[in-house]
Amino acid sequence: MKESKKCLEILKNLCGYIDNELTGKCCEEIEAHLRECPECRGELKKMESILSLCKKSRESLTKTEKKRLKENIFNSIEKE
Amino acid sequence: MRLIDKELIEKFKNQDKEAFSEIVEEYSERLYNIIYKMVLNRDDSLDILQNTFLKAFKAAPRFKGESSLYTYLVAIALNEARERFRKEKRFLFFDLDIIDEEKNIPDIYEEKEKEGVRERVNSALKKLPESFREVLVLKDVDGLSLKEISEIANLSEGGVKTRLYRARMLLKRMLNEGK
Ligand SMILES: [Zn+2]
């Protein structure tokens, strides 16, 4: 029970930890807990893999779309 | 291509077309990515992207430079996206089938794997409420800082963090459901 309360606290700070916002004592505490707790380590791994999925899911314009975009924009500007 | 520097921004404010063309070149891809993740539809995204640049050009003399040019463009793009949904009274949670229409577009993505990731993430994003999706897209898809997001979304940094935390939890759940 004691452990799960700690885990909850870690979970709350995991986002900040991933985003590198935490410094000093808070960061150390999390790292110490992560070394001991496989559940929280698993949670961290999951979170990191989700963030990497987000990055990998990038949308891109085709060359044609980009060309058309520019044409449309500048045609429109010229008209005014 | 040169960086978006002060000189270029001054030219942009004077509605210099050449400068503006460089700005379009520099930011179109990144903005498109954000817009797409918000509206999850190719045609709408292209349309919104175009309007974003046109609005930015028209309003250029009023650009004060308090925020970066990029966050300024993102703010316009998000407004455009929101407005579109309001106008069409379309709810931001779609049917899951809509996204599959795009499977048939050839030659856009070389890697099958990347396509799989896109589909997985996009179907999960689709189920996220607009305000959650917004912070998540800005932070985790685009990579803006919390400070920049707080400017764009008109929230405190703490508010952004809370929303981001919930959004990530929701996305995690949605990704697991979609497996
Ligand atoms: Zn734990």
GROMACS .gro file of N, CA, C and O in nm, chain B residues 40-157:
model
  472
  120LEU      N    1  -0.742   1.587  -3.907
  120LEU     CA    2  -0.732   1.449  -3.954
  120LEU      C    3  -0.798   1.426  -4.090
  120LEU      O    4  -0.872   1.329  -4.109
  121ASN      N    5  -0.772   1.518  -4.179
  121ASN     CA    6  -0.826   1.505  -4.313
  121ASN      C    7  -0.740   1.588  -4.408
  121ASN      O    8  -0.708   1.703  -4.379
  122ARG      N    9  -0.701   1.526  -4.517
  122ARG     CA   10  -0.602   1.587  -4.604
  122ARG      C   11  -0.650   1.717  -4.672
  122ARG      O   12  -0.582   1.819  -4.669
  123ASP      N   13  -0.769   1.710  -4.731
  123ASP     CA   14  -0.818   1.828  -4.803
  123ASP      C   15  -0.839   1.948  -4.712
  123ASP      O   16  -0.801   2.060  -4.744
  124ASP      N   17  -0.903   1.921  -4.599
  124ASP     CA   18  -0.924   2.030  -4.503
  124ASP      C   19  -0.792   2.089  -4.457
  124ASP      O   20  -0.777   2.210  -4.444
  125SER      N   21  -0.695   2.002  -4.434
  125SER     CA   22  -0.565   2.048  -4.386
  125SER      C   23  -0.497   2.140  -4.487
  125SER      O   24  -0.442   2.244  -4.452
  126LEU      N   25  -0.503   2.100  -4.613
  126LEU     CA   26  -0.440   2.181  -4.718
  126LEU      C   27  -0.508   2.317  -4.728
  126LEU      O   28  -0.443   2.421  -4.743
  127ASP      N   29  -0.638   2.314  -4.717
  127ASP     CA   30  -0.717   2.436  -4.723
  127ASP      C   31  -0.686   2.530  -4.606
  127ASP      O   32  -0.665   2.650  -4.624
  128ILE      N   33  -0.681   2.472  -4.489
  128ILE     CA   34  -0.653   2.551  -4.370
  128ILE      C   35  -0.510   2.607  -4.375
  128ILE      O   36  -0.486   2.722  -4.339
  129LEU      N   37  -0.419   2.526  -4.425
  129LEU     CA   38  -0.280   2.571  -4.436
  129LEU      C   39  -0.270   2.693  -4.528
  129LEU      O   40  -0.205   2.793  -4.495
  130GLN      N   41  -0.339   2.685  -4.639
  130GLN     CA   42  -0.339   2.797  -4.734
  130GLN      C   43  -0.399   2.923  -4.670
  130GLN      O   44  -0.342   3.032  -4.678
  131ASN      N   45  -0.513   2.907  -4.605
  131ASN     CA   46  -0.576   3.021  -4.539
  131ASN      C   47  -0.489   3.081  -4.430
  131ASN      O   48  -0.489   3.203  -4.410
  132THR      N   49  -0.420   2.994  -4.360
  132THR     CA   50  -0.331   3.040  -4.253
  132THR      C   51  -0.227   3.136  -4.310
  132THR      O   52  -0.206   3.246  -4.258
  133PHE      N   53  -0.163   3.095  -4.418
  133PHE     CA   54  -0.060   3.180  -4.478
  133PHE      C   55  -0.120   3.310  -4.533
  133PHE      O   56  -0.061   3.417  -4.518
  134LEU      N   57  -0.237   3.299  -4.594
  134LEU     CA   58  -0.299   3.420  -4.649
  134LEU      C   59  -0.335   3.518  -4.538
  134LEU      O   60  -0.312   3.639  -4.550
  135LYS      N   61  -0.391   3.465  -4.431
  135LYS     CA   62  -0.426   3.552  -4.317
  135LYS      C   63  -0.301   3.616  -4.258
  135LYS      O   64  -0.301   3.734  -4.222
  136ALA      N   65  -0.197   3.536  -4.246
  136ALA     CA   66  -0.072   3.587  -4.188
  136ALA      C   67  -0.015   3.698  -4.276
  136ALA      O   68   0.033   3.800  -4.225
  137PHE      N   69  -0.024   3.681  -4.406
  137PHE     CA   70   0.030   3.783  -4.496
  137PHE      C   71  -0.050   3.912  -4.485
  137PHE      O   72   0.006   4.021  -4.476
  138LYS      N   73  -0.182   3.897  -4.483
  138LYS     CA   74  -0.268   4.016  -4.471
  138LYS      C   75  -0.241   4.092  -4.342
  138LYS      O   76  -0.244   4.213  -4.337
  139ALA      N   77  -0.221   4.014  -4.235
  139ALA     CA   78  -0.204   4.077  -4.103
  139ALA      C   79  -0.058   4.111  -4.075
  139ALA      O   80  -0.027   4.163  -3.967
  140ALA      N   81   0.029   4.084  -4.170
  140ALA     CA   82   0.174   4.100  -4.146
  140ALA      C   83   0.214   4.236  -4.088
  140ALA      O   84   0.295   4.240  -3.995
  141PRO      N   85   0.160   4.349  -4.139
  141PRO     CA   86   0.202   4.478  -4.082
  141PRO      C   87   0.170   4.491  -3.934
  141PRO      O   88   0.231   4.570  -3.864
  142ARG      N   89   0.075   4.411  -3.888
  142ARG     CA   90   0.038   4.419  -3.746
  142ARG      C   91   0.117   4.320  -3.659
  142ARG      O   92   0.097   4.317  -3.537
  143PHE      N   93   0.201   4.240  -3.721
  143PHE     CA   94   0.280   4.144  -3.643
  143PHE      C   95   0.381   4.218  -3.555
  143PHE      O   96   0.465   4.291  -3.605
  144LYS      N   97   0.366   4.200  -3.425
  144LYS     CA   98   0.449   4.278  -3.333
  144LYS      C   99   0.579   4.210  -3.296
  144LYS      O  100   0.670   4.272  -3.243
  145GLY      N  101   0.585   4.083  -3.321
  145GLY     CA  102   0.710   4.013  -3.290
  145GLY      C  103   0.726   3.982  -3.142
  145GLY      O  104   0.836   3.956  -3.096
  146GLU      N  105   0.614   3.985  -3.068
  146GLU     CA  106   0.623   3.949  -2.927
  146GLU      C  107   0.643   3.799  -2.912
  146GLU      O  108   0.712   3.751  -2.823
  147SER      N  109   0.577   3.727  -3.002
  147SER     CA  110   0.601   3.582  -3.005
  147SER      C  111   0.686   3.555  -3.129
  147SER      O  112   0.707   3.643  -3.210
  148SER      N  113   0.734   3.433  -3.143
  148SER     CA  114   0.810   3.402  -3.263
  148SER      C  115   0.713   3.395  -3.380
  148SER      O  116   0.592   3.376  -3.362
  149LEU      N  117   0.767   3.411  -3.499
  149LEU     CA  118   0.682   3.406  -3.617
  149LEU      C  119   0.614   3.270  -3.627
  149LEU      O  120   0.497   3.260  -3.664
  150TYR      N  121   0.687   3.168  -3.589
  150TYR     CA  122   0.629   3.034  -3.599
  150TYR      C  123   0.509   3.015  -3.507
  150TYR      O  124   0.403   2.969  -3.550
  151THR      N  125   0.523   3.055  -3.380
  151THR     CA  126   0.408   3.038  -3.290
  151THR      C  127   0.291   3.126  -3.333
  151THR      O  128   0.175   3.091  -3.314
  152TYR      N  129   0.324   3.239  -3.393
  152TYR     CA  130   0.220   3.326  -3.448
  152TYR      C  131   0.141   3.252  -3.557
  152TYR      O  132   0.018   3.252  -3.559
  153LEU      N  133   0.214   3.185  -3.644
  153LEU     CA  134   0.149   3.108  -3.751
  153LEU      C  135   0.069   2.991  -3.695
  153LEU      O  136  -0.042   2.962  -3.741
  154VAL      N  137   0.124   2.926  -3.594
  154VAL     CA  138   0.053   2.813  -3.533
  154VAL      C  139  -0.079   2.860  -3.473
  154VAL      O  140  -0.183   2.795  -3.488
  155ALA      N  141  -0.075   2.975  -3.406
  155ALA     CA  142  -0.197   3.027  -3.344
  155ALA      C  143  -0.304   3.055  -3.450
  155ALA      O  144  -0.421   3.021  -3.432
  156ILE      N  145  -0.262   3.112  -3.563
  156ILE     CA  146  -0.359   3.137  -3.672
  156ILE      C  147  -0.414   3.004  -3.724
  156ILE      O  148  -0.535   2.988  -3.742
  157ALA      N  149  -0.326   2.909  -3.743
  157ALA     CA  150  -0.367   2.779  -3.797
  157ALA      C  151  -0.469   2.710  -3.705
  157ALA      O  152  -0.569   2.656  -3.752
  158LEU      N  153  -0.443   2.716  -3.576
  158LEU     CA  154  -0.535   2.650  -3.483
  158LEU      C  155  -0.670   2.720  -3.480
  158LEU      O  156  -0.775   2.655  -3.473
  159ASN      N  157  -0.667   2.852  -3.488
  159ASN     CA  158  -0.794   2.925  -3.496
  159ASN      C  159  -0.873   2.886  -3.619
  159ASN      O  160  -0.994   2.868  -3.613
  160GLU      N  161  -0.803   2.877  -3.730
  160GLU     CA  162  -0.867   2.836  -3.855
  160GLU      C  163  -0.929   2.697  -3.841
  160GLU      O  164  -1.040   2.673  -3.886
  161ALA      N  165  -0.854   2.608  -3.779
  161ALA     CA  166  -0.903   2.472  -3.762
  161ALA      C  167  -1.028   2.471  -3.673
  161ALA      O  168  -1.128   2.406  -3.705
  162ARG      N  169  -1.022   2.546  -3.563
  162ARG     CA  170  -1.137   2.551  -3.473
  162ARG      C  171  -1.259   2.610  -3.542
  162ARG      O  172  -1.370   2.560  -3.530
  163GLU      N  173  -1.235   2.717  -3.615
  163GLU     CA  174  -1.345   2.785  -3.683
  163GLU      C  175  -1.414   2.693  -3.782
  163GLU      O  176  -1.535   2.690  -3.793
  164ARG      N  177  -1.331   2.619  -3.853
  164ARG     CA  178  -1.385   2.527  -3.952
  164ARG      C  179  -1.483   2.429  -3.888
  164ARG      O  180  -1.590   2.402  -3.938
  165PHE      N  181  -1.444   2.379  -3.773
  165PHE     CA  182  -1.530   2.282  -3.708
  165PHE      C  183  -1.656   2.345  -3.653
  165PHE      O  184  -1.762   2.286  -3.654
  166ARG      N  185  -1.643   2.469  -3.609
  166ARG     CA  186  -1.760   2.537  -3.558
  166ARG      C  187  -1.860   2.562  -3.671
  166ARG      O  188  -1.976   2.538  -3.659
  167LYS      N  189  -1.806   2.608  -3.783
  167LYS     CA  190  -1.889   2.639  -3.899
  167LYS      C  191  -1.964   2.516  -3.947
  167LYS      O  192  -2.082   2.520  -3.976
  168GLU      N  193  -1.891   2.409  -3.957
  168GLU     CA  194  -1.952   2.289  -4.012
  168GLU      C  195  -2.029   2.212  -3.906
  168GLU      O  196  -2.091   2.111  -3.935
  169LYS      N  197  -2.021   2.263  -3.784
  169LYS     CA  198  -2.087   2.198  -3.671
  169LYS      C  199  -2.051   2.051  -3.666
  169LYS      O  200  -2.130   1.965  -3.630
  170ARG      N  201  -1.929   2.025  -3.709
  170ARG     CA  202  -1.885   1.888  -3.707
  170ARG      C  203  -1.821   1.861  -3.572
  170ARG      O  204  -1.745   1.942  -3.523
  171PHE      N  205  -1.851   1.752  -3.518
  171PHE     CA  206  -1.794   1.717  -3.389
  171PHE      C  207  -1.654   1.664  -3.411
  171PHE      O  208  -1.626   1.599  -3.510
  172LEU      N  209  -1.565   1.694  -3.321
  172LEU     CA  210  -1.426   1.652  -3.343
  172LEU      C  211  -1.398   1.504  -3.321
  172LEU      O  212  -1.291   1.456  -3.350
  173PHE      N  213  -1.494   1.434  -3.269
  173PHE     CA  214  -1.476   1.289  -3.263
  173PHE      C  215  -1.537   1.232  -3.390
  173PHE      O  216  -1.656   1.245  -3.412
  174PHE      N  217  -1.457   1.170  -3.471
  174PHE     CA  218  -1.509   1.120  -3.598
  174PHE      C  219  -1.544   0.973  -3.589
  174PHE      O  220  -1.511   0.906  -3.494
  175ASP      N  221  -1.603   0.929  -3.696
  175ASP     CA  222  -1.614   0.785  -3.713
  175ASP      C  223  -1.477   0.731  -3.745
  175ASP      O  224  -1.401   0.794  -3.815
  176LEU      N  225  -1.453   0.615  -3.697
  176LEU     CA  226  -1.320   0.560  -3.719
  176LEU      C  227  -1.292   0.525  -3.865
  176LEU      O  228  -1.179   0.512  -3.906
  177ASP      N  229  -1.397   0.514  -3.944
  177ASP     CA  230  -1.378   0.472  -4.084
  177ASP      C  231  -1.318   0.582  -4.170
  177ASP      O  232  -1.250   0.555  -4.266
  178ILE      N  233  -1.346   0.705  -4.134
  178ILE     CA  234  -1.307   0.815  -4.222
  178ILE      C  235  -1.159   0.811  -4.257
  178ILE      O  236  -1.121   0.832  -4.371
  179ILE      N  237  -1.081   0.778  -4.158
  179ILE     CA  238  -0.936   0.784  -4.176
  179ILE      C  239  -0.886   0.686  -4.282
  179ILE      O  240  -0.785   0.709  -4.346
  180ASP      N  241  -0.959   0.581  -4.305
  180ASP     CA  242  -0.912   0.478  -4.398
  180ASP      C  243  -0.919   0.520  -4.544
  180ASP      O  244  -0.856   0.459  -4.628
  181GLU      N  245  -0.990   0.627  -4.571
  181GLU     CA  246  -0.999   0.675  -4.709
  181GLU      C  247  -0.862   0.696  -4.771
  181GLU      O  248  -0.843   0.682  -4.890
  182GLU      N  249  -0.769   0.734  -4.685
  182GLU     CA  250  -0.641   0.776  -4.739
  182GLU      C  251  -0.549   0.663  -4.778
  182GLU      O  252  -0.447   0.685  -4.839
  183LYS      N  253  -0.587   0.545  -4.741
  183LYS     CA  254  -0.501   0.431  -4.773
  183LYS      C  255  -0.473   0.421  -4.922
  183LYS      O  256  -0.372   0.369  -4.963
  184ASN      N  257  -0.565   0.472  -5.001
  184ASN     CA  258  -0.552   0.452  -5.144
  184ASN      C  259  -0.464   0.554  -5.216
  184ASN      O  260  -0.439   0.541  -5.334
  185ILE      N  261  -0.420   0.655  -5.143
  185ILE     CA  262  -0.335   0.754  -5.210
  185ILE      C  263  -0.196   0.694  -5.231
  185ILE      O  264  -0.129   0.659  -5.136
  186PRO      N  265  -0.155   0.678  -5.355
  186PRO     CA  266  -0.027   0.613  -5.380
  186PRO      C  267   0.091   0.708  -5.371
  186PRO      O  268   0.075   0.830  -5.375
  187ASP      N  269   0.206   0.654  -5.358
  187ASP     CA  270   0.333   0.727  -5.368
  187ASP      C  271   0.354   0.836  -5.265
  187ASP      O  272   0.437   0.922  -5.283
  188ILE      N  273   0.279   0.837  -5.160
  188ILE     CA  274   0.300   0.943  -5.063
  188ILE      C  275   0.397   0.897  -4.955
  188ILE      O  276   0.488   0.969  -4.918
  189TYR      N  277   0.378   0.778  -4.908
  189TYR     CA  278   0.468   0.728  -4.804
  189TYR      C  279   0.536   0.602  -4.852
  189TYR      O  280   0.471   0.507  -4.892
  190GLU      N  281   0.666   0.608  -4.846
  190GLU     CA  282   0.740   0.493  -4.898
  190GLU      C  283   0.733   0.377  -4.800
  190GLU      O  284   0.721   0.263  -4.838
  191GLU      N  285   0.739   0.410  -4.673
  191GLU     CA  286   0.751   0.302  -4.577
  191GLU      C  287   0.616   0.256  -4.525
  191GLU      O  288   0.539   0.335  -4.475
  192LYS      N  289   0.594   0.130  -4.537
  192LYS     CA  290   0.471   0.072  -4.484
  192LYS      C  291   0.464   0.090  -4.333
  192LYS      O  292   0.360   0.117  -4.278
  193GLU      N  293   0.578   0.078  -4.271
  193GLU     CA  294   0.580   0.084  -4.126
  193GLU      C  295   0.536   0.222  -4.077
  193GLU      O  296   0.458   0.236  -3.986
  194LYS      N  297   0.587   0.322  -4.144
  194LYS     CA  298   0.552   0.458  -4.106
  194LYS      C  299   0.401   0.478  -4.122
  194LYS      O  300   0.335   0.542  -4.040
  195GLU      N  301   0.348   0.423  -4.230
  195GLU     CA  302   0.206   0.434  -4.255
  195GLU      C  303   0.125   0.370  -4.141
  195GLU      O  304   0.025   0.424  -4.097
  196GLY      N  305   0.174   0.257  -4.094
  196GLY     CA  306   0.107   0.189  -3.984
  196GLY      C  307   0.107   0.274  -3.858
  196GLY      O  308   0.006   0.283  -3.789
  197VAL      N  309   0.219   0.336  -3.830
  197VAL     CA  310   0.230   0.422  -3.712
  197VAL      C  311   0.136   0.540  -3.724
  197VAL      O  312   0.064   0.575  -3.631
  198ARG      N  313   0.134   0.601  -3.841
  198ARG     CA  314   0.045   0.715  -3.864
  198ARG      C  315  -0.099   0.676  -3.835
  198ARG      O  316  -0.171   0.745  -3.766
  199GLU      N  317  -0.140   0.566  -3.894
  199GLU     CA  318  -0.278   0.525  -3.877
  199GLU      C  319  -0.313   0.499  -3.732
  199GLU      O  320  -0.419   0.538  -3.685
  200ARG      N  321  -0.221   0.433  -3.665
  200ARG     CA  322  -0.245   0.400  -3.524
  200ARG      C  323  -0.259   0.527  -3.441
  200ARG      O  324  -0.353   0.543  -3.364
  201VAL      N  325  -0.165   0.616  -3.459
  201VAL     CA  326  -0.167   0.739  -3.381
  201VAL      C  327  -0.288   0.825  -3.418
  201VAL      O  328  -0.358   0.877  -3.331
  202ASN      N  329  -0.315   0.835  -3.546
  202ASN     CA  330  -0.427   0.920  -3.588
  202ASN      C  331  -0.562   0.868  -3.539
  202ASN      O  332  -0.648   0.946  -3.499
  203SER      N  333  -0.581   0.737  -3.541
  203SER     CA  334  -0.710   0.686  -3.490
  203SER      C  335  -0.723   0.712  -3.342
  203SER      O  336  -0.833   0.735  -3.292
  204ALA      N  337  -0.610   0.707  -3.272
  204ALA     CA  338  -0.616   0.735  -3.128
  204ALA      C  339  -0.642   0.883  -3.104
  204ALA      O  340  -0.724   0.921  -3.020
  205LEU      N  341  -0.575   0.967  -3.181
  205LEU     CA  342  -0.592   1.112  -3.167
  205LEU      C  343  -0.737   1.154  -3.191
  205LEU      O  344  -0.790   1.243  -3.128
  206LYS      N  345  -0.796   1.086  -3.287
  206LYS     CA  346  -0.933   1.116  -3.325
  206LYS      C  347  -1.029   1.107  -3.208
  206LYS      O  348  -1.131   1.174  -3.203
  207LYS      N  349  -0.996   1.023  -3.113
  207LYS     CA  350  -1.086   1.003  -2.999
  207LYS      C  351  -1.056   1.099  -2.885
  207LYS      O  352  -1.124   1.098  -2.782
  208LEU      N  353  -0.954   1.179  -2.901
  208LEU     CA  354  -0.920   1.275  -2.796
  208LEU      C  355  -1.000   1.405  -2.813
  208LEU      O  356  -1.008   1.456  -2.923
  209PRO      N  357  -1.055   1.457  -2.703
  209PRO     CA  358  -1.124   1.586  -2.713
  209PRO      C  359  -1.029   1.693  -2.766
  209PRO      O  360  -0.908   1.687  -2.744
  210GLU      N  361  -1.087   1.791  -2.835
  210GLU     CA  362  -1.009   1.893  -2.905
  210GLU      C  363  -0.900   1.958  -2.820
  210GLU      O  364  -0.785   1.971  -2.863
  211SER      N  365  -0.937   2.000  -2.698
  211SER     CA  366  -0.840   2.076  -2.618
  211SER      C  367  -0.723   1.988  -2.574
  211SER      O  368  -0.610   2.035  -2.563
  212PHE      N  369  -0.749   1.862  -2.550
  212PHE     CA  370  -0.642   1.769  -2.513
  212PHE      C  371  -0.554   1.741  -2.634
  212PHE      O  372  -0.433   1.734  -2.626
  213ARG      N  373  -0.622   1.720  -2.746
  213ARG     CA  374  -0.548   1.689  -2.867
  213ARG      C  375  -0.453   1.803  -2.902
  213ARG      O  376  -0.340   1.782  -2.941
  214GLU      N  377  -0.504   1.923  -2.882
  214GLU     CA  378  -0.425   2.041  -2.917
  214GLU      C  379  -0.290   2.045  -2.845
  214GLU      O  380  -0.185   2.057  -2.908
  215VAL      N  381  -0.292   2.034  -2.712
  215VAL     CA  382  -0.164   2.043  -2.639
  215VAL      C  383  -0.073   1.925  -2.673
  215VAL      O  384   0.047   1.941  -2.686
  216LEU      N  385  -0.134   1.810  -2.692
  216LEU     CA  386  -0.053   1.693  -2.723
  216LEU      C  387   0.014   1.706  -2.861
  216LEU      O  388   0.131   1.673  -2.877
  217VAL      N  389  -0.062   1.755  -2.956
  217VAL     CA  390  -0.006   1.774  -3.090
  217VAL      C  391   0.106   1.878  -3.087
  217VAL      O  392   0.212   1.857  -3.145
  218LEU      N  393   0.082   1.986  -3.016
  218LEU     CA  394   0.184   2.091  -3.011
  218LEU      C  395   0.311   2.045  -2.941
  218LEU      O  396   0.421   2.073  -2.984
  219LYS      N  397   0.294   1.968  -2.834
  219LYS     CA  398   0.412   1.926  -2.758
  219LYS      C  399   0.476   1.800  -2.816
  219LYS      O  400   0.594   1.799  -2.847
  220ASP      N  401   0.398   1.697  -2.829
  220ASP     CA  402   0.457   1.567  -2.858
  220ASP      C  403   0.469   1.535  -3.007
  220ASP      O  404   0.550   1.453  -3.046
  221VAL      N  405   0.388   1.599  -3.088
  221VAL     CA  406   0.402   1.577  -3.231
  221VAL      C  407   0.493   1.683  -3.291
  221VAL      O  408   0.587   1.653  -3.363
  222ASP      N  409   0.468   1.809  -3.256
  222ASP     CA  410   0.549   1.916  -3.315
  222ASP      C  411   0.677   1.944  -3.237
  222ASP      O  412   0.781   1.973  -3.294
  223GLY      N  413   0.666   1.940  -3.104
  223GLY     CA  414   0.785   1.964  -3.023
  223GLY      C  415   0.801   2.106  -2.971
  223GLY      O  416   0.910   2.147  -2.934
  224LEU      N  417   0.691   2.182  -2.967
  224LEU     CA  418   0.698   2.316  -2.908
  224LEU      C  419   0.721   2.306  -2.758
  224LEU      O  420   0.690   2.205  -2.695
  225SER      N  421   0.774   2.414  -2.700
  225SER     CA  422   0.799   2.412  -2.556
  225SER      C  423   0.669   2.445  -2.480
  225SER      O  424   0.575   2.500  -2.537
  226LEU      N  425   0.669   2.413  -2.351
  226LEU     CA  426   0.551   2.442  -2.270
  226LEU      C  427   0.520   2.591  -2.271
  226LEU      O  428   0.405   2.632  -2.274
  227LYS      N  429   0.625   2.670  -2.269
  227LYS     CA  430   0.607   2.815  -2.268
  227LYS      C  431   0.539   2.861  -2.398
  227LYS      O  432   0.445   2.941  -2.396
  228GLU      N  433   0.587   2.810  -2.509
  228GLU     CA  434   0.528   2.848  -2.637
  228GLU      C  435   0.382   2.803  -2.644
  228GLU      O  436   0.295   2.876  -2.692
  229ILE      N  437   0.355   2.683  -2.594
  229ILE     CA  438   0.218   2.632  -2.597
  229ILE      C  439   0.129   2.717  -2.508
  229ILE      O  440   0.014   2.747  -2.544
  230SER      N  441   0.181   2.759  -2.394
  230SER     CA  442   0.099   2.839  -2.305
  230SER      C  443   0.063   2.972  -2.371
  230SER      O  444  -0.047   3.024  -2.352
  231GLU      N  445   0.152   3.025  -2.454
  231GLU     CA  446   0.120   3.148  -2.528
  231GLU      C  447   0.013   3.122  -2.633
  231GLU      O  448  -0.082   3.199  -2.647
  232ILE      N  449   0.030   3.014  -2.704
  232ILE     CA  450  -0.063   2.984  -2.812
  232ILE      C  451  -0.202   2.950  -2.758
  232ILE      O  452  -0.303   2.995  -2.808
  233ALA      N  453  -0.204   2.869  -2.653
  233ALA     CA  454  -0.333   2.820  -2.602
  233ALA      C  455  -0.393   2.911  -2.496
  233ALA      O  456  -0.502   2.883  -2.446
  234ASN      N  457  -0.322   3.019  -2.464
  234ASN     CA  458  -0.372   3.109  -2.361
  234ASN      C  459  -0.396   3.041  -2.227
  234ASN      O  460  -0.499   3.060  -2.164
  235LEU      N  461  -0.300   2.961  -2.189
  235LEU     CA  462  -0.309   2.889  -2.062
  235LEU      C  463  -0.182   2.919  -1.983
  235LEU      O  464  -0.081   2.957  -2.042
  236SER      N  465  -0.188   2.897  -1.854
  236SER     CA  466  -0.064   2.906  -1.778
  236SER      C  467   0.020   2.783  -1.810
  236SER      O  468  -0.033   2.683  -1.859
  237GLU      N  469   0.150   2.790  -1.782
  237GLU     CA  470   0.232   2.672  -1.809
  237GLU      C  471   0.186   2.552  -1.727
  237GLU      O  472   0.186   2.439  -1.774
   0.00000   0.00000   0.00000
